Amino acid sequence: MKKKIGVGLIGYKFMGKAHSNAWRKAGMFFDAPADVHMQAICGRDEDWLKQSAQKYGWNGYETSWQKLIGREDIHAIDITAPSDMHMEIAVAAAEAGKHVICEKPMALNVADARKMLAAADKSGVKHQIGFNYRFAPAVLLAKELIDKGKIGKVFHFRGQYLQDFIIDPLFPRIWRLDKSVAGSGSHGDLSAHVIDLARFLVGEFKTVTGMSKTFIKERPLVERMEGLSATAGTDVEMAPVTVDDATLFLTEFECGALGVFEATRFAAGHKNALRFEINGSLGSIIFELERLNELQFFSREDDANAQGFRSIMVTEATHPYISAWWPPGHIIGYEHTFVHEILSFITSIANDSRALPDFNDGVKCSQILEAVDVSIENGGWVNVGDI
């Protein structure tokens, strides 16, 4: 008999919808090793919450996350609430013996991230951090090629995450632009994903130095938001923007490779343009999120008259996760990365195995994010290990 996992989700908007879909689809398309019961979704706006529970397929809802955690039919807590709530909820859930999966960035700072890890380790619960792009089949192929030495010794990692959704100066001051709630702007929201991919594919960071800019200093107060859409209030009251609009930084990895990172919400024409390129002694790899089913690969070991970047479509069953979806050539999308992520979490609970990426990875990412912030504040290079 399969293990039963009762799930409670905290947060019901953009990420809440993405995670709800993943919990529903994981057992539908994959032979999940446990039976998932979507017991309750939790948030503050009861009218919106009630609609979301019905629409997303939850059995019920709670307006108190404390009550949700205390329920005996809840075995795992999924946190998609704003960043300022992550630490308190995760620690409480772990202390109550609930397994925890939490969206990135893990916390407002590395100190809070370490509290989350300590609480989860002390209680012995499973813990996972929401770096869903690790679960894209093309990224996993990149990892396989690198680990097999197909691009040789790595020299360079260059990563970008470009968006433009707040480029209009009259776009309202949503919670993502409030440091007390979000922790940081493009850095924590976008750089976090690229940092995790760099760690996953290349290795640990040694030193960093960075710069950031807030282009629009104040914006109208928000009246309503969902996902990356928002409307301002009618009184046009302005509020300060207290996070970065763009952050750039350099790094040296412990393996000796060099890295260049750029995260901005002011790149006109770019909606969700995560991209990385890795150059090695034998070849190169390029991945672009907006072409999620492809990996670009160049090999110096090919015959000279046939060298060039090749586009590998990762829609064959030989690639991770693909066999559970559609026939070859039938592409998958953004939402599928969350399904793979949730499947990994379910498997770790059912098989009593380590979830990956876990809170250790979340702490490492927070450490790097904070090291960049310190370098911006003080100028010069910062040793990541000192943070």
Short mmCIF file of C-alpha atoms in Angstrom, two decimals, residues 17-355:
data_model
loop_
_atom_site.label_atom_id
_atom_site.label_comp_id
_atom_site.label_asym_id
_atom_site.label_seq_id
_atom_site.Cartn_x
_atom_site.Cartn_y
_atom_site.Cartn_z
CA LYS A 17 -1.42 28.11 -8.90
CA ALA A 18 1.82 26.61 -10.30
CA HIS A 19 2.27 24.35 -7.27
CA SER A 20 -1.41 23.35 -7.16
CA ASN A 21 -1.18 22.22 -10.76
CA ALA A 22 1.95 20.24 -9.94
CA TRP A 23 0.39 18.44 -6.98
CA ARG A 24 -2.56 17.45 -9.20
CA LYS A 25 -0.47 16.29 -12.15
CA ALA A 26 2.36 14.42 -10.39
CA GLY A 27 0.29 11.33 -9.67
CA MET A 28 -1.66 11.61 -12.91
CA PHE A 29 1.32 11.36 -15.26
CA PHE A 30 3.90 9.59 -13.07
CA ASP A 31 3.80 6.45 -10.99
CA ALA A 32 4.28 8.44 -7.81
CA PRO A 33 5.36 6.32 -4.82
CA ALA A 34 2.73 7.89 -2.54
CA ASP A 35 -0.93 8.90 -2.65
CA VAL A 36 -1.23 12.67 -2.44
CA HIS A 37 -4.27 14.28 -0.85
CA MET A 38 -4.60 18.01 -1.46
CA GLN A 39 -6.17 18.77 1.89
CA ALA A 40 -6.15 22.55 2.21
CA ILE A 41 -4.88 25.81 0.75
CA CYS A 42 -4.16 28.77 3.02
CA GLY A 43 -4.19 32.55 2.62
CA ARG A 44 -5.58 35.79 4.04
CA ASP A 45 -8.25 36.86 1.53
CA GLU A 46 -11.05 34.41 2.30
CA ASP A 47 -13.20 35.20 -0.74
CA TRP A 48 -10.28 34.76 -3.16
CA LEU A 49 -9.04 31.78 -1.16
CA LYS A 50 -12.39 29.99 -1.33
CA GLN A 51 -12.48 30.44 -5.10
CA SER A 52 -8.87 29.26 -5.44
CA ALA A 53 -9.48 26.14 -3.36
CA GLN A 54 -12.35 25.10 -5.61
CA LYS A 55 -10.61 26.07 -8.85
CA TYR A 56 -7.26 24.46 -8.04
CA GLY A 57 -8.68 21.22 -6.63
CA TRP A 58 -8.08 21.55 -2.88
CA ASN A 59 -10.42 19.80 -0.45
CA GLY A 60 -10.73 22.89 1.73
CA TYR A 61 -9.01 26.03 2.95
CA GLU A 62 -7.69 27.74 6.07
CA THR A 63 -7.12 31.44 6.75
CA SER A 64 -4.57 30.66 9.48
CA TRP A 65 -1.30 29.00 8.57
CA GLN A 66 -0.83 28.06 12.23
CA LYS A 67 -4.09 26.13 12.15
CA LEU A 68 -3.11 24.49 8.87
CA ILE A 69 0.19 23.28 10.33
CA GLY A 70 -1.58 21.93 13.41
CA ARG A 71 -3.96 19.71 11.45
CA GLU A 72 -3.36 15.98 11.85
CA ASP A 73 -4.34 15.25 8.25
CA ILE A 74 -1.52 17.49 6.96
CA HIS A 75 1.86 15.78 6.60
CA ALA A 76 3.64 18.21 4.26
CA ILE A 77 3.60 22.00 4.00
CA ASP A 78 4.20 23.79 0.70
CA ILE A 79 5.20 27.46 1.13
CA THR A 80 4.56 29.82 -1.79
CA ALA A 81 3.79 32.90 0.33
CA PRO A 82 5.92 36.08 0.07
CA SER A 83 9.54 35.79 1.22
CA ASP A 84 9.11 37.52 4.59
CA MET A 85 6.91 34.65 5.77
CA HIS A 86 9.15 31.76 4.75
CA MET A 87 11.30 31.45 7.87
CA GLU A 88 8.53 31.61 10.48
CA ILE A 89 6.27 29.17 8.64
CA ALA A 90 9.04 26.70 7.73
CA VAL A 91 10.43 26.59 11.28
CA ALA A 92 6.96 26.09 12.76
CA ALA A 93 6.15 23.38 10.24
CA ALA A 94 9.40 21.52 10.88
CA GLU A 95 8.94 21.74 14.65
CA ALA A 96 5.47 20.24 14.17
CA GLY A 97 7.01 17.32 12.28
CA LYS A 98 5.75 18.38 8.85
CA HIS A 99 7.83 17.93 5.72
CA VAL A 100 8.50 21.28 4.04
CA ILE A 101 8.95 22.50 0.48
CA CYS A 102 9.55 26.23 0.15
CA GLU A 103 9.74 28.60 -2.80
CA LYS A 104 12.87 30.64 -3.45
CA PRO A 105 14.43 32.86 -2.28
CA MET A 106 14.60 30.76 0.85
CA ALA A 107 14.43 33.69 3.29
CA LEU A 108 15.05 37.41 3.65
CA ASN A 109 18.67 36.76 4.64
CA VAL A 110 21.14 33.94 5.17
CA ALA A 111 20.67 34.00 8.97
CA ASP A 112 16.97 33.17 8.58
CA ALA A 113 17.76 30.54 5.93
CA ARG A 114 20.10 28.83 8.38
CA LYS A 115 17.36 28.81 11.03
CA MET A 116 15.10 27.01 8.57
CA LEU A 117 17.76 24.41 7.81
CA ALA A 118 18.56 23.89 11.49
CA ALA A 119 14.88 23.37 12.39
CA ALA A 120 14.34 20.89 9.54
CA ASP A 121 17.49 18.93 10.36
CA LYS A 122 16.67 18.81 14.07
CA SER A 123 13.18 17.46 13.45
CA GLY A 124 14.31 15.01 10.76
CA VAL A 125 11.67 16.10 8.24
CA LYS A 126 12.26 16.20 4.50
CA HIS A 127 12.97 19.66 3.12
CA GLN A 128 13.20 20.99 -0.41
CA ILE A 129 13.78 24.42 -1.95
CA GLY A 130 11.90 25.50 -5.06
CA PHE A 131 14.54 25.73 -7.77
CA ASN A 132 12.28 24.29 -10.42
CA TYR A 133 14.57 24.98 -13.38
CA ARG A 134 16.87 22.17 -12.25
CA PHE A 135 14.08 19.85 -13.36
CA ALA A 136 13.97 20.95 -17.00
CA PRO A 137 15.14 17.95 -19.08
CA ALA A 138 17.50 20.16 -21.12
CA VAL A 139 19.20 21.37 -17.92
CA LEU A 140 19.56 17.77 -16.74
CA LEU A 141 21.11 16.90 -20.11
CA ALA A 142 23.57 19.77 -19.66
CA LYS A 143 24.46 18.34 -16.23
CA GLU A 144 25.00 14.89 -17.75
CA LEU A 145 27.24 16.20 -20.54
CA ILE A 146 29.34 18.24 -18.10
CA ASP A 147 29.69 15.36 -15.63
CA LYS A 148 30.77 13.03 -18.45
CA GLY A 149 33.49 15.49 -19.47
CA LYS A 150 31.92 16.29 -22.83
CA ILE A 151 32.90 19.97 -22.61
CA GLY A 152 36.14 19.30 -20.71
CA LYS A 153 37.45 21.68 -18.06
CA VAL A 154 35.00 24.50 -17.45
CA PHE A 155 36.37 28.00 -18.02
CA HIS A 156 33.29 30.25 -18.09
CA PHE A 157 29.72 30.46 -16.87
CA ARG A 158 27.65 33.42 -18.01
CA GLY A 159 24.07 33.68 -16.90
CA GLN A 160 21.25 36.15 -17.46
CA TYR A 161 17.70 36.50 -16.25
CA LEU A 162 15.97 39.32 -18.09
CA GLN A 163 12.41 40.60 -17.63
CA ASP A 164 10.62 43.87 -18.39
CA PHE A 165 7.36 43.70 -16.45
CA ILE A 166 8.06 46.77 -14.26
CA ILE A 167 9.72 48.95 -16.91
CA ASP A 168 6.67 51.27 -16.95
CA PRO A 169 7.34 53.87 -14.19
CA LEU A 170 3.61 53.85 -13.37
CA PHE A 171 3.55 50.10 -12.69
CA PRO A 172 2.53 49.90 -9.01
CA ARG A 173 4.79 49.21 -6.03
CA ILE A 174 3.92 45.53 -5.57
CA TRP A 175 5.28 43.46 -2.68
CA ARG A 176 8.21 42.34 -4.83
CA LEU A 177 9.44 45.95 -4.75
CA ASP A 178 9.28 46.24 -0.95
CA LYS A 179 12.49 45.10 0.74
CA SER A 180 10.74 44.34 4.03
CA VAL A 181 8.60 41.71 2.27
CA ALA A 182 10.74 40.52 -0.65
CA GLY A 183 14.23 40.88 0.80
CA SER A 184 15.58 42.13 -2.52
CA GLY A 185 14.40 42.79 -6.06
CA SER A 186 15.77 41.27 -9.24
CA HIS A 187 18.69 39.87 -7.25
CA GLY A 188 16.75 37.60 -4.90
CA ASP A 189 13.96 36.86 -7.36
CA LEU A 190 15.96 36.27 -10.55
CA SER A 191 19.64 35.92 -9.62
CA ALA A 192 18.69 33.18 -7.18
CA HIS A 193 17.65 30.87 -10.02
CA VAL A 194 20.80 31.53 -12.05
CA ILE A 195 23.02 31.10 -8.99
CA ASP A 196 21.45 27.72 -8.25
CA LEU A 197 21.90 26.55 -11.84
CA ALA A 198 25.54 27.67 -11.75
CA ARG A 199 26.14 25.75 -8.51
CA PHE A 200 24.34 22.70 -9.91
CA LEU A 201 26.32 22.67 -13.15
CA VAL A 202 29.72 24.21 -12.33
CA GLY A 203 30.23 24.08 -8.56
CA GLU A 204 30.67 26.28 -5.52
CA PHE A 205 31.36 30.02 -5.63
CA LYS A 206 34.61 31.34 -4.14
CA THR A 207 34.49 35.15 -4.42
CA VAL A 208 32.04 37.72 -5.77
CA THR A 209 31.83 41.42 -6.60
CA GLY A 210 28.74 43.22 -7.80
CA MET A 211 26.78 46.36 -8.60
CA SER A 212 23.07 47.21 -8.57
CA LYS A 213 20.71 49.99 -9.54
CA THR A 214 17.17 51.10 -8.73
CA PHE A 215 16.01 53.00 -11.80
CA ILE A 216 12.55 54.04 -10.57
CA LYS A 217 12.71 55.34 -7.01
CA GLU A 218 8.97 55.48 -6.25
CA ARG A 219 5.76 54.05 -7.68
CA PRO A 220 1.99 54.20 -7.12
CA LEU A 221 0.65 52.03 -4.34
CA VAL A 222 -0.78 48.73 -5.55
CA GLU A 223 -4.49 48.04 -5.31
CA ARG A 224 -4.62 44.49 -6.67
CA MET A 225 -2.13 42.03 -8.11
CA GLU A 226 -2.00 38.49 -9.43
CA GLY A 227 1.13 36.89 -10.85
CA LEU A 228 3.14 39.61 -12.57
CA SER A 229 0.07 41.77 -13.29
CA ALA A 230 -1.07 44.57 -11.00
CA THR A 231 -3.22 47.70 -10.87
CA ALA A 232 -2.57 50.88 -8.92
CA GLY A 233 -4.97 52.56 -6.56
CA THR A 234 -7.13 55.46 -7.76
CA ASP A 235 -5.64 58.02 -5.34
CA VAL A 236 -2.18 57.70 -6.99
CA GLU A 237 -0.43 57.75 -3.63
CA MET A 238 3.27 57.05 -4.20
CA ALA A 239 5.52 54.71 -2.24
CA PRO A 240 9.32 54.23 -2.30
CA VAL A 241 10.91 51.32 -4.15
CA THR A 242 13.35 49.77 -1.67
CA VAL A 243 14.88 46.97 -3.76
CA ASP A 244 17.18 46.69 -6.77
CA ASP A 245 15.78 46.88 -10.28
CA ALA A 246 18.95 45.32 -11.70
CA THR A 247 21.98 43.55 -10.23
CA LEU A 248 25.13 42.42 -12.00
CA PHE A 249 28.04 40.54 -10.48
CA LEU A 250 31.18 38.58 -11.21
CA THR A 251 32.41 35.44 -9.51
CA GLU A 252 35.31 33.05 -9.40
CA PHE A 253 34.26 29.46 -8.76
CA GLU A 254 36.24 27.15 -6.53
CA CYS A 255 37.11 25.10 -9.61
CA GLY A 256 38.81 28.15 -11.14
CA ALA A 257 36.10 29.02 -13.68
CA LEU A 258 34.91 32.61 -14.04
CA GLY A 259 31.27 33.69 -13.94
CA VAL A 260 29.25 36.67 -15.14
CA PHE A 261 25.68 37.20 -13.87
CA GLU A 262 22.99 39.71 -14.83
CA ALA A 263 19.47 40.03 -13.45
CA THR A 264 17.14 42.85 -14.43
CA ARG A 265 13.47 43.73 -14.75
CA PHE A 266 14.30 46.54 -17.18
CA ALA A 267 15.22 44.59 -20.34
CA ALA A 268 12.58 45.73 -22.83
CA GLY A 269 11.22 42.90 -24.93
CA HIS A 270 12.30 40.15 -22.55
CA LYS A 271 9.44 38.52 -20.63
CA ASN A 272 11.15 35.59 -18.90
CA ALA A 273 14.54 35.27 -20.54
CA LEU A 274 16.70 33.04 -18.38
CA ARG A 275 19.82 32.00 -20.31
CA PHE A 276 23.18 30.47 -19.50
CA GLU A 277 26.24 29.55 -21.50
CA ILE A 278 29.06 27.34 -20.24
CA ASN A 279 32.39 27.20 -22.07
CA GLY A 280 34.93 24.43 -21.52
CA SER A 281 38.15 23.16 -23.03
CA LEU A 282 36.30 20.68 -25.27
CA GLY A 283 33.06 22.46 -25.98
CA SER A 284 30.18 24.72 -24.94
CA ILE A 285 26.55 24.49 -23.83
CA ILE A 286 23.78 27.07 -24.17
CA PHE A 287 20.33 26.92 -22.58
CA GLU A 288 17.47 29.42 -22.99
CA LEU A 289 14.34 29.04 -20.88
CA GLU A 290 12.13 30.46 -23.62
CA ARG A 291 13.29 27.49 -25.74
CA LEU A 292 12.95 25.07 -22.84
CA ASN A 293 12.93 21.88 -24.92
CA GLU A 294 16.29 22.57 -26.58
CA LEU A 295 19.94 22.47 -25.57
CA GLN A 296 22.66 23.96 -27.75
CA PHE A 297 25.86 21.90 -27.72
CA PHE A 298 29.22 22.51 -29.43
CA SER A 299 32.01 19.94 -29.37
CA ARG A 300 35.60 20.54 -30.41
CA GLU A 301 35.90 16.76 -30.77
CA ASP A 302 33.64 16.76 -33.84
CA ASP A 303 35.35 16.60 -37.22
CA ALA A 304 36.59 20.06 -38.20
CA ASN A 305 34.35 20.18 -41.26
CA ALA A 306 31.25 19.40 -39.19
CA GLN A 307 31.82 21.56 -36.11
CA GLY A 308 29.14 23.98 -34.98
CA PHE A 309 26.44 24.37 -32.37
CA ARG A 310 23.83 21.64 -32.66
CA SER A 311 20.30 21.95 -31.33
CA ILE A 312 19.33 18.91 -29.26
CA MET A 313 15.57 18.47 -28.79
CA VAL A 314 14.99 16.82 -25.42
CA THR A 315 11.62 15.31 -26.32
CA GLU A 316 12.76 11.70 -26.71
CA ALA A 317 11.99 9.21 -23.96
CA THR A 318 15.70 8.85 -23.26
CA HIS A 319 15.65 12.20 -21.46
CA PRO A 320 14.59 12.47 -17.78
CA TYR A 321 10.83 12.71 -17.14
CA ILE A 322 9.87 12.86 -20.84
CA SER A 323 8.54 9.29 -21.12
CA ALA A 324 5.73 10.14 -18.70
CA TRP A 325 4.43 12.96 -20.84
CA TRP A 326 3.84 12.87 -24.59
CA PRO A 327 5.19 11.07 -27.70
CA PRO A 328 8.54 12.25 -29.14
CA GLY A 329 8.42 15.75 -30.58
CA HIS A 330 5.54 16.85 -28.35
CA ILE A 331 7.11 19.58 -26.24
CA ILE A 332 6.64 20.30 -22.55
CA GLY A 333 6.53 23.72 -20.87
CA TYR A 334 7.20 25.87 -17.82
CA GLU A 335 4.54 24.20 -15.66
CA HIS A 336 6.10 20.77 -16.14
CA THR A 337 9.23 21.79 -14.21
CA PHE A 338 7.05 22.21 -11.12
CA VAL A 339 5.49 18.79 -11.61
CA HIS A 340 8.97 17.23 -11.72
CA GLU A 341 9.95 19.23 -8.64
CA ILE A 342 6.90 18.10 -6.66
CA LEU A 343 7.44 14.50 -7.80
CA SER A 344 10.96 14.68 -6.36
CA PHE A 345 9.56 15.90 -3.03
CA ILE A 346 6.89 13.19 -2.93
CA THR A 347 9.54 10.55 -3.68
CA SER A 348 11.83 11.76 -0.89
CA ILE A 349 8.98 11.46 1.65
CA ALA A 350 7.78 8.08 0.41
CA ASN A 351 11.25 6.51 0.12
CA ASP A 352 12.82 8.27 3.12
CA SER A 353 15.51 9.71 0.85
CA ARG A 354 17.11 13.14 0.62
CA ALA A 355 15.14 15.72 -1.34
#
